[in-house]
Coordinates of N, CA and C and ligand atoms in Angstrom, one line a residue:
X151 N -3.0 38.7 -21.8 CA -3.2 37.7 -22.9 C -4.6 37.0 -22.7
X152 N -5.2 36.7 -23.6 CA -6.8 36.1 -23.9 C -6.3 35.0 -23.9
X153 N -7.4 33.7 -23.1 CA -7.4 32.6 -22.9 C -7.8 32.1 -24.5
X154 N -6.9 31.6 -25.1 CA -7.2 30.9 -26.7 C -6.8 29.6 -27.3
X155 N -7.6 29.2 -27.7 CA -7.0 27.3 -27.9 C -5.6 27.6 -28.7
X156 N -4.9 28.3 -28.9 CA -3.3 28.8 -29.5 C -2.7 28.1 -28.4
X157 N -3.1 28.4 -27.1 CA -2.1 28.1 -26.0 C -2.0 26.4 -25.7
X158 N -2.9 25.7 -26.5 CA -3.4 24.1 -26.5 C -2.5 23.5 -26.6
X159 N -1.1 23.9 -27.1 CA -0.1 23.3 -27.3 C 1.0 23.5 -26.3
X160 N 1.0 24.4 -25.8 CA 1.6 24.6 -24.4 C 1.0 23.9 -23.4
X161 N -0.4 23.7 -23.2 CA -1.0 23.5 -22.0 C -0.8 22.0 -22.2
X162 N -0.9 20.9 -22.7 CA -0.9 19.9 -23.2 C 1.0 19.2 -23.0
X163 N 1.8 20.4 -23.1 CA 2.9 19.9 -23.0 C 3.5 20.1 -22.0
X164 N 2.8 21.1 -20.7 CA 2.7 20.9 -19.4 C 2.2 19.8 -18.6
X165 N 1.2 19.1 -19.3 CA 0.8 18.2 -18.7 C 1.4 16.9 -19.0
X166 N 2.1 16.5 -20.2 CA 3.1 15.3 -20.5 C 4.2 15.5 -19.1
X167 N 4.9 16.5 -19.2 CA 5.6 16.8 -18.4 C 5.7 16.4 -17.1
X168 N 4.4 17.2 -16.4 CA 4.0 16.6 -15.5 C 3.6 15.1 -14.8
X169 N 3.0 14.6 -16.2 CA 2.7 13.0 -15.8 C 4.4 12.2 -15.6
X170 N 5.0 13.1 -16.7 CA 6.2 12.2 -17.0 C 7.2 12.0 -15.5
X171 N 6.7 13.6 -15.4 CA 7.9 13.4 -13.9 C 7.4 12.9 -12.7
X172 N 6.2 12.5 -12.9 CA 5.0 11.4 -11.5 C 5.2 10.5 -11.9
X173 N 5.4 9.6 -13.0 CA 4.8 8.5 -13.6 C 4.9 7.2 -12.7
X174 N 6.5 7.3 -12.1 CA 6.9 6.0 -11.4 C 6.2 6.3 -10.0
X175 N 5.8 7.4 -9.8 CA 4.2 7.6 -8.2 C 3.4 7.4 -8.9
X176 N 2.5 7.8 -9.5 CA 1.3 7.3 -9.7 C 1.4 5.6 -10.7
X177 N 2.2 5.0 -10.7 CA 2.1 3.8 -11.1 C 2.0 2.9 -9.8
X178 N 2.9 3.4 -8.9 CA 3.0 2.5 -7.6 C 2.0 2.9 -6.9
X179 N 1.1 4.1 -7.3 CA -0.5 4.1 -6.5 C -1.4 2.9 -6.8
X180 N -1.5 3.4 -8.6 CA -2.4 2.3 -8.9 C -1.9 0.6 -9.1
X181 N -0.7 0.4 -8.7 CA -0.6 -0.8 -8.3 C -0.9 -1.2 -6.8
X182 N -0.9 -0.5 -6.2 CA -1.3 -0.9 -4.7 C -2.7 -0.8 -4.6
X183 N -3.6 -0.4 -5.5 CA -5.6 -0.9 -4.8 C -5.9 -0.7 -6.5
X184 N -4.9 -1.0 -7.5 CA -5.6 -1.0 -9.0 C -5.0 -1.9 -9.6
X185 N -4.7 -1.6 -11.2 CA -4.0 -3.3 -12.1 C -2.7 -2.3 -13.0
X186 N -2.4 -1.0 -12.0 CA -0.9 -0.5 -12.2 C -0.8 -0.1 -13.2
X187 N -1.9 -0.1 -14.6 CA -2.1 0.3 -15.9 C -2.0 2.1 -15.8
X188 N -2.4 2.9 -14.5 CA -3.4 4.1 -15.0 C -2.2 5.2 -15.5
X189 N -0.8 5.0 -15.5 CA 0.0 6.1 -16.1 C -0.3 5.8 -17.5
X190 N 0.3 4.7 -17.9 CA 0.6 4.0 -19.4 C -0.7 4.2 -20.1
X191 N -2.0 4.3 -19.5 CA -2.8 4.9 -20.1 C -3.3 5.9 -20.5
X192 N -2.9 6.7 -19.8 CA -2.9 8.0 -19.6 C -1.9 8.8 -20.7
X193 N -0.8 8.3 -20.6 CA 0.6 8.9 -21.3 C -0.1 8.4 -22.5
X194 N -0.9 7.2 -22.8 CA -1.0 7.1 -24.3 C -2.2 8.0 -25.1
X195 N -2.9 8.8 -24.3 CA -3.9 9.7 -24.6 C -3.2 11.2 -24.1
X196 N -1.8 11.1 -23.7 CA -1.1 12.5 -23.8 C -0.7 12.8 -24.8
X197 N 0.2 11.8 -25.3 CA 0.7 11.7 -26.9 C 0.1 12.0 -27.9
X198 N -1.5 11.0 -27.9 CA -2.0 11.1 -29.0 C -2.4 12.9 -28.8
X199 N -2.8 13.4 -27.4 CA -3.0 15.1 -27.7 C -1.7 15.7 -28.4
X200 N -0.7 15.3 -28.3 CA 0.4 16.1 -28.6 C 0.7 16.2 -30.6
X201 N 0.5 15.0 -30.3 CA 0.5 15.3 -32.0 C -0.6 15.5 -32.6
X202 N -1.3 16.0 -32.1 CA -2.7 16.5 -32.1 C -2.6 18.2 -32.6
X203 N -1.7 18.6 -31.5 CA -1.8 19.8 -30.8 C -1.6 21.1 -31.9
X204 N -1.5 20.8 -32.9 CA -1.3 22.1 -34.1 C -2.6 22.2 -34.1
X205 N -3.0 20.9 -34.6 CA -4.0 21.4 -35.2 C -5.4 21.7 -34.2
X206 N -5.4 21.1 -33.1 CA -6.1 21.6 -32.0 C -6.2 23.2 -32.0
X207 N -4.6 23.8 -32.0 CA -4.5 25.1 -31.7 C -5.3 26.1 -33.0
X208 N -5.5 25.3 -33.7 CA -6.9 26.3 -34.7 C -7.9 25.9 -34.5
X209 N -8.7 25.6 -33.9 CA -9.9 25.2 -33.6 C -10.3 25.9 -32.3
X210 N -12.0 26.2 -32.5 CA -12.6 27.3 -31.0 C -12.3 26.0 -30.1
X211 N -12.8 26.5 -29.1 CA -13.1 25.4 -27.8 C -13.6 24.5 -27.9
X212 N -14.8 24.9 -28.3 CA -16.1 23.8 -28.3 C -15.4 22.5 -29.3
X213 N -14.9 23.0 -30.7 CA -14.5 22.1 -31.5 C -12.9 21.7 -30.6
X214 N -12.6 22.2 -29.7 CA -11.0 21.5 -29.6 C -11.4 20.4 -28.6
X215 N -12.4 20.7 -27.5 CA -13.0 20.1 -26.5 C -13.6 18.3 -26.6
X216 N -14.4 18.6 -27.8 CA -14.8 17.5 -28.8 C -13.9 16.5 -29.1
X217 N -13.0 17.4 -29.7 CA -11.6 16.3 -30.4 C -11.2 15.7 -29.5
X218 N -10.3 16.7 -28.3 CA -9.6 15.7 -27.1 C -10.8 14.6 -26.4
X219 N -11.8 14.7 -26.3 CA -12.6 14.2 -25.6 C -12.8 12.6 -26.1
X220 N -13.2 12.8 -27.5 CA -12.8 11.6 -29.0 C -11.7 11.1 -28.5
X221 N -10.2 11.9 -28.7 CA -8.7 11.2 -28.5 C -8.8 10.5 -27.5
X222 N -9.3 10.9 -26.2 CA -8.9 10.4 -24.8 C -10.0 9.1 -24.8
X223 N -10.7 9.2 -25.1 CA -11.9 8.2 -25.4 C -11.4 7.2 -26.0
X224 N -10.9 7.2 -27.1 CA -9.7 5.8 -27.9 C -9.0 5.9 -27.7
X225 N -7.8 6.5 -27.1 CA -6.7 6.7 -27.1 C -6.0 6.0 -25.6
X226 N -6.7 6.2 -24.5 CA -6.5 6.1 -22.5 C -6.8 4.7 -22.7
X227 N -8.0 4.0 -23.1 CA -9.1 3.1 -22.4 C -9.0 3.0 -20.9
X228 N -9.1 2.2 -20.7 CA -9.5 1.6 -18.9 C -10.6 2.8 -18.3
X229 N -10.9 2.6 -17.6 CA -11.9 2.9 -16.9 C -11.7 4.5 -17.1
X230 N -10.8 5.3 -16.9 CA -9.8 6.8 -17.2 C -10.6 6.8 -19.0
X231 N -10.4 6.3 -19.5 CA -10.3 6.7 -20.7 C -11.9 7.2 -21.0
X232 N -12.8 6.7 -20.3 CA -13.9 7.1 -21.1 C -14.7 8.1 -19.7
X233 N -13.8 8.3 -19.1 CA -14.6 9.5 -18.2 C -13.8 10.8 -18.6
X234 N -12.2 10.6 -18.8 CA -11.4 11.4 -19.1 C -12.1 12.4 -20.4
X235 N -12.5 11.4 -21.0 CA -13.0 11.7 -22.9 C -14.2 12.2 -22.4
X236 N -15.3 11.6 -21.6 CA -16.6 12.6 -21.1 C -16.2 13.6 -20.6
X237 N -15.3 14.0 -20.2 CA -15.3 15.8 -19.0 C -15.1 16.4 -20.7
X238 N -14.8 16.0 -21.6 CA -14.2 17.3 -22.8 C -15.3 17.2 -23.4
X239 N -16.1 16.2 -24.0 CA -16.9 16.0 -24.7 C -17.7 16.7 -24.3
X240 N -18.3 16.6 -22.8 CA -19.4 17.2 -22.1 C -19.2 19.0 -22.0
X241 N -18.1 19.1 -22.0 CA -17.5 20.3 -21.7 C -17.9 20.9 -23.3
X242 N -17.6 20.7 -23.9 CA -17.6 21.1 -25.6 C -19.4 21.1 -25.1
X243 N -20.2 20.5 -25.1 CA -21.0 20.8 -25.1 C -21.7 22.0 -24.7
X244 N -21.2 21.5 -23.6 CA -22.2 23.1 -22.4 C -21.5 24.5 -23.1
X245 N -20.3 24.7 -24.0 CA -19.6 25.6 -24.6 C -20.3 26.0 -25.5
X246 N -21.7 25.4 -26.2 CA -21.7 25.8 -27.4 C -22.4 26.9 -27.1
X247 N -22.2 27.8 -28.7 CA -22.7 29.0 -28.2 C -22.8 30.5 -26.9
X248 N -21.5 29.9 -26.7 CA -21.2 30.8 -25.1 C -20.4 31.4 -25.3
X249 N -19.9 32.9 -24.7 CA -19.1 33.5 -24.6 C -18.1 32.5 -23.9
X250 N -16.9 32.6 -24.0 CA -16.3 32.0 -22.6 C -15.5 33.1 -21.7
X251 N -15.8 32.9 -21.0 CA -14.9 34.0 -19.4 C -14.9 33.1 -18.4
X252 N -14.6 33.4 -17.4 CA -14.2 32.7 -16.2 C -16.0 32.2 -15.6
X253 N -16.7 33.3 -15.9 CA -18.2 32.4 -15.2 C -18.6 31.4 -16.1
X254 N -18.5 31.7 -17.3 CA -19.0 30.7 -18.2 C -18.1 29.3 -18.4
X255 N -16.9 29.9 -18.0 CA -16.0 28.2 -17.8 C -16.3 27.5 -16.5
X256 N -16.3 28.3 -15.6 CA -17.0 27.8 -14.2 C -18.0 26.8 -14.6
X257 N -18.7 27.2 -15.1 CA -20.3 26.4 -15.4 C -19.9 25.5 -16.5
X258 N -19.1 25.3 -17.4 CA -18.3 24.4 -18.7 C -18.4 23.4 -17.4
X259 N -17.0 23.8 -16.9 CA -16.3 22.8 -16.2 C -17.2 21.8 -15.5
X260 N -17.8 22.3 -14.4 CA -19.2 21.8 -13.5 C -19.9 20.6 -14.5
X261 N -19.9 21.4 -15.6 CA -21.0 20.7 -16.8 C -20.2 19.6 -16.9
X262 N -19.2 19.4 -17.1 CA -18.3 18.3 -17.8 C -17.9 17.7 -16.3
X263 N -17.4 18.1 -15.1 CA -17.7 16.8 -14.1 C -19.1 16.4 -13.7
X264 N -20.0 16.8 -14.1 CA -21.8 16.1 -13.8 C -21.9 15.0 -14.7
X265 N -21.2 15.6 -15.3 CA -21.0 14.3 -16.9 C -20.1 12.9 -16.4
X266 N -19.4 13.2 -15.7 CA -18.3 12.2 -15.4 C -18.9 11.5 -14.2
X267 N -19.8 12.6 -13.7 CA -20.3 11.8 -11.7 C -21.5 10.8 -12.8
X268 N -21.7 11.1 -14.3 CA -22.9 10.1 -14.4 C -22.5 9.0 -14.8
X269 N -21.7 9.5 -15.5 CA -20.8 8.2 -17.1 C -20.3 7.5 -15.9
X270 N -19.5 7.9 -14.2 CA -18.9 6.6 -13.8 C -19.5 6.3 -12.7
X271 N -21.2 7.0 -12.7 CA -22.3 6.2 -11.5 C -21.6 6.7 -10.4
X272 N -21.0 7.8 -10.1 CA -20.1 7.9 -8.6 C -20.3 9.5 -8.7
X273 N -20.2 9.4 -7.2 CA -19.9 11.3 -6.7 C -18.6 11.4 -5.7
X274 N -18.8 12.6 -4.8 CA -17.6 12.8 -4.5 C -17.7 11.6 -2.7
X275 N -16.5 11.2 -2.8 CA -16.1 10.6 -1.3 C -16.6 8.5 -1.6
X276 N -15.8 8.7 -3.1 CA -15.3 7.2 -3.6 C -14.4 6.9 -3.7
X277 N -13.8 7.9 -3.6 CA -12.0 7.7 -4.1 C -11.6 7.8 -5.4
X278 N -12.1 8.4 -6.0 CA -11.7 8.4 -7.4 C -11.4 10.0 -7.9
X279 N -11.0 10.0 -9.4 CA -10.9 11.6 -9.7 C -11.7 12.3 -9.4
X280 N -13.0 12.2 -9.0 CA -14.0 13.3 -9.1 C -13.8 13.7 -7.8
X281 N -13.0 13.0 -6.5 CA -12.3 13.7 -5.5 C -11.7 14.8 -5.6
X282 N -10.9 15.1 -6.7 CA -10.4 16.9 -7.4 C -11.1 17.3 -7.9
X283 N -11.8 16.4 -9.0 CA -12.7 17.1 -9.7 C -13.0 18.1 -9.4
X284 N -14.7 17.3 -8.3 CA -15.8 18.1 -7.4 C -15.5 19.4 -6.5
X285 N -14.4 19.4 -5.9 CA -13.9 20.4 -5.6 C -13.6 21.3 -6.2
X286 N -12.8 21.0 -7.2 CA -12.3 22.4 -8.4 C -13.4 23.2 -8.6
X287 N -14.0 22.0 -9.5 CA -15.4 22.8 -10.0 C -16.1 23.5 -8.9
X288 N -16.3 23.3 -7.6 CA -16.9 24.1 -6.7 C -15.8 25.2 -6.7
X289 N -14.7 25.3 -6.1 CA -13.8 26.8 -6.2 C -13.8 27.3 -7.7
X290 N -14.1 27.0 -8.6 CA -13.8 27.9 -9.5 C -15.4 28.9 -9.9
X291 N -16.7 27.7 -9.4 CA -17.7 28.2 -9.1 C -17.5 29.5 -8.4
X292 N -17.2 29.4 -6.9 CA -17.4 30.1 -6.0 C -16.2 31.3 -6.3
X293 N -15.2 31.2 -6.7 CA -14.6 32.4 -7.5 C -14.8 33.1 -8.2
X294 N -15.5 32.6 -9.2 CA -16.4 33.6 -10.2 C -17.6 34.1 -9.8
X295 N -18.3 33.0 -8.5 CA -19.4 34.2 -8.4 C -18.8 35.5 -7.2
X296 N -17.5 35.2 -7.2 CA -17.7 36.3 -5.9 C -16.7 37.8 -6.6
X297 N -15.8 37.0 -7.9 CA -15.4 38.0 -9.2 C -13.9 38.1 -8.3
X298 N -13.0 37.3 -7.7 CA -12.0 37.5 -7.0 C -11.1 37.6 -8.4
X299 N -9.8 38.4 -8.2 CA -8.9 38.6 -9.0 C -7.8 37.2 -9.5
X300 N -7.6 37.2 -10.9 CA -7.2 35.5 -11.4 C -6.2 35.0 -10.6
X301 N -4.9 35.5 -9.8 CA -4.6 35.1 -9.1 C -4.9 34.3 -8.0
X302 N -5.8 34.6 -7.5 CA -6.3 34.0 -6.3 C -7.4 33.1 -6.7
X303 N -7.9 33.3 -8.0 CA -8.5 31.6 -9.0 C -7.9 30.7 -8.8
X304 N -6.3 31.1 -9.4 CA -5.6 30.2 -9.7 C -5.3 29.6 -8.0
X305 N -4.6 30.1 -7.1 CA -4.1 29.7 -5.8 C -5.9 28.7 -4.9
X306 N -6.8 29.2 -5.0 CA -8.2 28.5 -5.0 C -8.1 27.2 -5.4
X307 N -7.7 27.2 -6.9 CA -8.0 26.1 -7.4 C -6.7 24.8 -7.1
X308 N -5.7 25.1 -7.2 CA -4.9 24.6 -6.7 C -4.9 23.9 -5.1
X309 N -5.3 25.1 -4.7 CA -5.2 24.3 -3.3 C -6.8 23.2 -3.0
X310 N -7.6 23.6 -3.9 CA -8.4 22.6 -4.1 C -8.1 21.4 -4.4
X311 N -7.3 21.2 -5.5 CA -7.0 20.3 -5.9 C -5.9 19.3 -5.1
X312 N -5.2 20.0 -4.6 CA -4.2 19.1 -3.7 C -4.8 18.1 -2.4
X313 N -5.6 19.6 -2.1 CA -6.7 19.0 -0.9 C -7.3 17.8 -1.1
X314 N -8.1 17.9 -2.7 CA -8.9 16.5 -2.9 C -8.1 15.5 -3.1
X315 N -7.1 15.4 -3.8 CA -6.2 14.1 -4.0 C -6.1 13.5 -2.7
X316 N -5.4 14.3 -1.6 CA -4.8 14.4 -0.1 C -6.2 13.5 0.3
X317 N -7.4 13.9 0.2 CA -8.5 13.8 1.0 C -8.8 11.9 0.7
X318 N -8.5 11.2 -0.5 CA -8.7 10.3 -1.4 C -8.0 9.2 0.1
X319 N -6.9 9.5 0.4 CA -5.9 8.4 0.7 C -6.6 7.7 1.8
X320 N -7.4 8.3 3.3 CA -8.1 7.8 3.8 C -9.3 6.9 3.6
X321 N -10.0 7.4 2.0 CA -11.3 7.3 2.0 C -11.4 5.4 1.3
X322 N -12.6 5.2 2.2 CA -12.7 3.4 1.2 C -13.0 3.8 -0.2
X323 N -12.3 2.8 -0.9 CA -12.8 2.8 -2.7 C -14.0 2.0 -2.8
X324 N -15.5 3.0 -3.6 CA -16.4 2.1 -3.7 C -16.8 2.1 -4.8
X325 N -15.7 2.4 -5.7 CA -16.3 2.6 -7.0 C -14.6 2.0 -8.1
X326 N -14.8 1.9 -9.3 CA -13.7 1.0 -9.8 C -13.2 -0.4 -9.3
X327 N -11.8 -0.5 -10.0 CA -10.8 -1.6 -8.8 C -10.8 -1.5 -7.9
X328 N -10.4 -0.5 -7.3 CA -9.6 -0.8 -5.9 C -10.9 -0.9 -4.8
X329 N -12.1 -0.6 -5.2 CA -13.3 -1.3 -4.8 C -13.3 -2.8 -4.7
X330 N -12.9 -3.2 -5.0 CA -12.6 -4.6 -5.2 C -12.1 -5.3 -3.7
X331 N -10.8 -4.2 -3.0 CA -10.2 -4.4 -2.0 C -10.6 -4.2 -0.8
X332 N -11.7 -3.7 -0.4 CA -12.4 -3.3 0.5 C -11.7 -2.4 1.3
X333 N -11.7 -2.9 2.5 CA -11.1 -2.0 3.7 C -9.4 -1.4 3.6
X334 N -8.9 -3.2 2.5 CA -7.2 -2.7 2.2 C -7.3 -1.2 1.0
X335 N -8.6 -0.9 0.7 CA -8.4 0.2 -0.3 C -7.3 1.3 0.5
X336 N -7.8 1.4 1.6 CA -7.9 2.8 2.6 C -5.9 2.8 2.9
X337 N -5.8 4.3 2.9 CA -4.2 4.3 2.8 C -2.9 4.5 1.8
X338 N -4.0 4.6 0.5 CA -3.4 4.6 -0.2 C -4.2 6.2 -1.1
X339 N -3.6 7.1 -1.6 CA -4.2 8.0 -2.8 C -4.9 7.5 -4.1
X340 N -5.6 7.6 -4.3 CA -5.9 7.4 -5.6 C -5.5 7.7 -6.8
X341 N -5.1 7.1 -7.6 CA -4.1 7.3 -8.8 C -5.0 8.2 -9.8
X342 N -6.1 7.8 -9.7 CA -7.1 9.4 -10.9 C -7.0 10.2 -9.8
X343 N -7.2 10.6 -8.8 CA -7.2 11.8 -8.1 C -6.0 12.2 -8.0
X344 N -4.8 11.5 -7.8 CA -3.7 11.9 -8.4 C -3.3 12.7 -9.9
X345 N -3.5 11.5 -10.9 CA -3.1 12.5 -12.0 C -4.5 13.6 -12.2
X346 N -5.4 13.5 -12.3 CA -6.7 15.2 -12.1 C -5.5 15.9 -11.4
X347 N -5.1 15.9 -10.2 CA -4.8 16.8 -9.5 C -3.1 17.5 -10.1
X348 N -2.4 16.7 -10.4 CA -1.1 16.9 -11.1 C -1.6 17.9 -12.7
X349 N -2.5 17.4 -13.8 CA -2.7 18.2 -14.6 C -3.7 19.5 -14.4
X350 N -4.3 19.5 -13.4 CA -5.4 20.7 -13.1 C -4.0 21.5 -12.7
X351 N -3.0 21.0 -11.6 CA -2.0 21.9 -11.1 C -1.1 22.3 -12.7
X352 N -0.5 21.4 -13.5 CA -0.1 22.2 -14.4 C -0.6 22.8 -15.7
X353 N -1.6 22.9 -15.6 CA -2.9 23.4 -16.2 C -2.8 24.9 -15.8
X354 N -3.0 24.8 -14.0 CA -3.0 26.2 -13.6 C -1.5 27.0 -14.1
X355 N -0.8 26.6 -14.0 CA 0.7 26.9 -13.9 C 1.1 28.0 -15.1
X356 N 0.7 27.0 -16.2 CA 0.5 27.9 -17.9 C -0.4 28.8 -17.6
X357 N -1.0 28.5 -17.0 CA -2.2 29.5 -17.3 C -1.9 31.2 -16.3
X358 N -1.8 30.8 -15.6 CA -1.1 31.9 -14.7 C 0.1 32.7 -15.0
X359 N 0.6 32.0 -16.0 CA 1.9 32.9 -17.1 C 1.3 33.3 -17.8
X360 N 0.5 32.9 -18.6 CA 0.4 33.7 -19.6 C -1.1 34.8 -19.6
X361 N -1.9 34.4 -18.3 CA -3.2 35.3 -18.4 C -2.7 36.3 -17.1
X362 N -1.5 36.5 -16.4 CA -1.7 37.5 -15.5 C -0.2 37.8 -15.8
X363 N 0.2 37.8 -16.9 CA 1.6 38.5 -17.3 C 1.3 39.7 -17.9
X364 N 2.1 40.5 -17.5 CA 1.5 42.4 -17.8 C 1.4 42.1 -20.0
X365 N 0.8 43.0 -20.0 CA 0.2 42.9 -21.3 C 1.4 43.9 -22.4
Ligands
LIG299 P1 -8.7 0.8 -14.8 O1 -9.2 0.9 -13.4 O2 -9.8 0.3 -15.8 O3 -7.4 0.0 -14.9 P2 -7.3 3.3 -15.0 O4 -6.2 2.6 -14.2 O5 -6.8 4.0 -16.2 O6 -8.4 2.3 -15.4 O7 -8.0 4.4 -14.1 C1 -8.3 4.1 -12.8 C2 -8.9 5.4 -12.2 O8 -10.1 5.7 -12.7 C3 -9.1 5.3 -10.7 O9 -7.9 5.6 -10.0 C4 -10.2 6.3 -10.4 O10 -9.8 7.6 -10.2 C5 -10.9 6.3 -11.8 N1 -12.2 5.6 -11.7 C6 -12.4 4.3 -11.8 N2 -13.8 4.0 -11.7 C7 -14.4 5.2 -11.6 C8 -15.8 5.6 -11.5 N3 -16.8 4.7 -11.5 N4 -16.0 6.9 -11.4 C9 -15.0 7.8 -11.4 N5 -13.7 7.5 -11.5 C10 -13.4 6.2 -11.6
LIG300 MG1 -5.7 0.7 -13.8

């Protein structure tokens, strides 16, 4: 099966899911070095994708990318809401005019966290989402340029992504709230590197059913 914004509605209700069944962990993340908001904000720019999501599913990329990027932009606020809404926005951009396949999403993706390392002044080893981010986007890089089979994309990227969250808990916060706490940052996960990493994982999940199921 072809990767097609059809599946927008599926992928999107993987990811409610997933927040839904974290919610009470990542609320007691970001209450311990944040202000405990980042589920409730999150969940309210899930929703608004969900009833979104028909009409998402007719639209190319570039135009679905745009929209969620807009949604999550008004819809999240806090600090989340307008980097969340830059990765799509930015992402629709670098889309226009491109085939999309796995190299060309490679390079989307990248496009759309350069966007995020700008919109929130931060790179990787702050504690924040771009701790999954940065890494994704490098394994999915380094998978497509080396042309490994989607499976092992998928298992790449994943374990990227666990890694980066994982990697967050020791690191001082020097960027957002929990910058605020200094040294007490350290010890705790980061609640965006948390949920990045929980929707990249069920992101991959859909995706691996329906793009490596016999045809
Ligand atoms: P707020 O901090 O405004 O309450 P949220 O709780 O929704 O917003 O989101 C907090 C998350 O946003 C943090 O856990 C962190 O991952 C991410 N974040 C905060 N500031 C930045 C930044 N400057 N760059 C990248 N990510 C950031
Ligand atoms: Mg918060």
């Amino acid at each position: 099966m072809q990767l097609v914004p059809a599946l927008l509605p599926s992928l999107i209700q993987a990811i409610d899911r997933a927040i839904e069944a974290n919610a009470e962990e990542v609320t007691a993340l970001d209450q311990a070095i944040g202000d405990g908001d980042h589920v409730t904000n999150l969940q309210r720019g899930i929703k608004a994708l969900l009833a979104q999501s028909d009409e998402l599913a007719r639209l190319d990329w570039v135009a679905a990318w745009q929209k969620i990027g807009m949604t999550l932009m008004t819809a999240v606020g806090g600090a989340s809401g307008s980097l969340y809404g830059t990765l799509f926005v930015a992402m629709s951009k670098a889309a226009r005019d491109r085939p999309l396949n796995l190299q060309t999403f490679a390079e989307v993706f990248a496009s759309g966290v350069d966007a995020v390392k700008q919109r929130g002044k931060a790179d990787a080893g702050e504690k924040t989402m771009l701790d999954v981010m940065i890494p994704v986007a490098t394994s999915l890089q380094q998978t497509a340029a080396d042309s490994v089979a989607l499976p092992e994309v998928f298992e790449n990227v994943t374990r990227a992504a666990i890694a980066g969250m994982e990697s967050t808990r020791d690191m001082l916060a020097t960027k957002g709230r929990a910058s605020f706490l200094g040294e007490r940052s350290r010890g705790h996960i980061d609640a965006g590197a948390k949920t990045s990493q929980l929707m990249i994982c069920a992101l991959v999940g859909v995706l691996a059913e329906h793009l490596t199921a016999p045809a």
